[in-house]
């Protein structure tokens, strides 16, 4: 084979390589490979927040109890398959607050932070947590040392759902979502 024919074959192969790489990169960026703790509009499905989460990782939801107006902090674990509420901590005891006799949890402890109910182990139905965002209870996500106001993240959306899902890097990027 002459050197001229060899060069022609190489150029033809490179003509297909660039489009092939572009298609492969597009497919990779559209493939849902990132496991994220997400906040979405309940009805719209609009993605408002997406944070990395690992199996067996725990985060907390803190809100103000609507009756006695004290903080309640629920600790939730992502097992890799399910969201499970593990504990609930409340700072004031009184009307509307749970007790072991209600069938919530297995033990109650008086701690420096408040009253802690352990052994709740409640699996979230439908694999998400529905949340109505209002001034009270004013939900906050306590995540990896950060406190995130869900009302701020939802930007005016009143009814949201918190769940764990796989999202594509491209979709998260065009939504302007933080991945830190």
Coordinates of C-alpha atoms in Angstrom, one line a residue:
X1 CA 0.0 0.0 0.0
X2 CA 1.4 3.4 -0.9
X3 CA 1.9 6.1 1.8
X4 CA -0.8 8.3 0.1
X5 CA -3.4 5.5 0.6
X6 CA -2.4 5.1 4.2
X7 CA -2.9 8.8 4.9
X8 CA -6.3 8.8 3.3
X9 CA -7.5 5.9 5.5
X10 CA -6.3 7.6 8.6
X11 CA -8.1 10.9 7.8
X12 CA -11.3 9.0 7.1
X13 CA -11.1 7.3 10.5
X14 CA -10.5 10.6 12.3
X15 CA -13.6 12.1 10.6
X16 CA -15.7 9.6 12.5
X17 CA -13.8 9.8 15.7
X18 CA -14.8 13.3 16.7
X19 CA -18.6 12.8 16.2
X20 CA -18.3 9.5 18.0
X21 CA -16.6 11.1 21.0
X22 CA -19.2 13.9 21.1
X23 CA -22.1 11.4 21.0
X24 CA -20.4 9.3 23.8
X25 CA -19.8 12.4 26.0
X26 CA -23.5 13.5 25.4
X27 CA -24.7 10.0 26.5
X28 CA -22.5 10.0 29.5
X29 CA -23.6 13.4 30.6
X30 CA -27.3 12.4 30.2
X31 CA -27.0 9.1 32.0
X32 CA -28.3 9.3 35.6
X33 CA -25.2 8.2 37.5
X34 CA -25.1 10.6 40.4
X35 CA -26.9 9.6 43.6
X36 CA -28.3 12.8 45.1
X37 CA -30.5 13.9 47.9
X38 CA -33.0 16.0 46.0
X39 CA -35.6 18.6 46.6
X40 CA -38.3 18.8 43.9
X41 CA -41.6 20.7 43.5
X42 CA -44.3 18.2 44.5
X43 CA -46.5 18.9 41.5
X44 CA -44.0 20.4 39.0
X45 CA -41.2 18.0 39.6
X46 CA -38.8 20.9 39.2
X47 CA -35.4 20.1 40.7
X48 CA -34.4 22.7 43.3
X49 CA -31.6 21.1 45.2
X50 CA -29.3 18.1 44.6
X51 CA -26.7 17.1 47.1
X52 CA -24.4 14.0 47.0
X53 CA -25.4 11.2 49.4
X54 CA -23.8 7.9 50.2
X55 CA -25.4 4.7 51.5
X56 CA -25.8 4.7 55.3
X57 CA -25.4 8.5 55.4
X58 CA -27.6 10.4 57.7
X59 CA -28.9 14.0 57.5
X60 CA -31.4 15.9 59.7
X61 CA -34.6 17.9 59.1
X62 CA -35.2 20.6 61.7
X63 CA -38.5 22.4 61.9
X64 CA -40.5 24.3 64.4
X65 CA -43.4 22.4 66.0
X66 CA -46.7 24.0 65.1
X67 CA -48.3 23.7 68.6
X68 CA -45.5 24.5 71.1
X69 CA -43.3 26.4 68.7
X70 CA -40.1 24.6 69.7
X71 CA -37.5 22.9 67.5
X72 CA -37.9 19.3 66.4
X73 CA -35.0 17.6 64.6
X74 CA -35.5 14.3 62.9
X75 CA -32.5 12.2 61.9
X76 CA -33.0 10.3 58.6
X77 CA -30.7 7.7 57.1
X78 CA -30.3 6.8 53.4
X79 CA -29.6 3.0 53.6
X80 CA -28.8 2.9 49.9
X81 CA -32.3 1.7 49.2
X82 CA -34.7 3.5 51.6
X83 CA -35.1 6.7 53.6
X84 CA -35.6 5.8 57.2
X85 CA -36.4 8.1 60.1
X86 CA -34.1 6.9 63.0
X87 CA -34.5 9.5 65.8
X88 CA -36.4 12.6 66.8
X89 CA -35.1 15.3 69.1
X90 CA -37.3 18.0 70.5
X91 CA -36.3 20.8 72.8
X92 CA -39.6 21.2 74.7
X93 CA -42.0 18.7 76.1
X94 CA -45.7 19.5 75.9
X95 CA -48.8 19.3 73.9
X96 CA -48.5 17.5 70.6
X97 CA -45.1 16.1 71.3
X98 CA -44.7 12.3 70.9
X99 CA -44.1 9.8 73.7
X100 CA -43.1 6.2 73.6
X101 CA -46.7 5.1 74.5
X102 CA -47.8 6.6 71.1
X103 CA -45.8 3.8 69.5
X104 CA -43.2 6.1 68.2
X105 CA -39.7 4.8 68.9
X106 CA -38.4 2.4 71.5
X107 CA -36.6 4.6 74.0
X108 CA -36.7 8.2 75.2
X109 CA -33.7 10.0 76.7
X110 CA -33.4 13.4 78.4
X111 CA -30.2 14.9 76.8
X112 CA -28.4 18.3 77.0
X113 CA -30.0 19.1 73.7
X114 CA -33.6 18.1 74.7
X115 CA -35.7 14.9 74.6
X116 CA -34.4 12.3 72.2
X117 CA -36.6 9.4 70.9
X118 CA -34.6 6.6 69.4
X119 CA -35.6 3.4 67.6
X120 CA -38.2 5.0 65.4
X121 CA -36.9 3.2 62.3
X122 CA -39.8 4.4 60.1
X123 CA -39.4 3.7 56.4
X124 CA -40.6 6.7 54.3
X125 CA -43.6 5.5 52.2
X126 CA -43.3 6.2 48.4
X127 CA -39.5 6.7 48.9
X128 CA -39.9 10.5 49.5
X129 CA -40.7 12.9 52.3
X130 CA -43.5 15.3 51.5
X131 CA -43.0 18.7 53.0
X132 CA -45.3 21.8 53.2
X133 CA -43.1 24.8 53.4
X134 CA -44.4 27.7 55.5
X135 CA -43.0 30.3 57.9
X136 CA -43.9 27.8 60.7
X137 CA -42.6 25.1 60.7
X138 CA -39.7 26.6 58.6
X139 CA -37.9 23.4 57.6
X140 CA -34.1 23.3 57.5
X141 CA -31.9 20.5 56.1
X142 CA -28.8 19.8 58.3
X143 CA -26.4 18.2 55.9
X144 CA -22.7 17.6 56.2
X145 CA -22.2 20.5 58.7
X146 CA -24.4 22.9 56.6
X147 CA -27.8 24.3 57.4
X148 CA -30.0 24.8 54.3
X149 CA -33.3 26.6 54.4
X150 CA -35.7 24.5 52.3
X151 CA -38.0 27.6 51.9
X152 CA -35.0 29.5 50.3
X153 CA -34.1 26.5 48.2
X154 CA -37.7 26.1 47.0
X155 CA -37.9 29.7 45.9
X156 CA -41.6 30.2 46.6
X157 CA -42.8 26.6 46.0
X158 CA -45.0 25.6 48.9
X159 CA -45.2 21.9 48.5
X160 CA -42.0 19.8 47.9
X161 CA -40.7 16.3 48.2
X162 CA -37.3 15.3 49.5
X163 CA -36.0 12.1 48.1
X164 CA -32.9 10.2 46.9
X165 CA -32.5 9.7 43.2
X166 CA -30.1 9.3 40.4
X167 CA -29.6 12.4 38.3
X168 CA -27.5 13.1 35.2
X169 CA -24.6 15.5 35.6
X170 CA -26.0 17.5 32.6
X171 CA -29.5 17.8 34.0
X172 CA -28.2 19.0 37.3
X173 CA -25.8 21.4 35.6
X174 CA -28.6 23.1 33.5
X175 CA -30.8 23.4 36.5
X176 CA -28.0 25.4 38.3
X177 CA -27.9 22.9 41.1
X178 CA -25.2 22.8 43.7
X179 CA -23.3 19.5 44.0
X180 CA -21.0 20.5 46.9

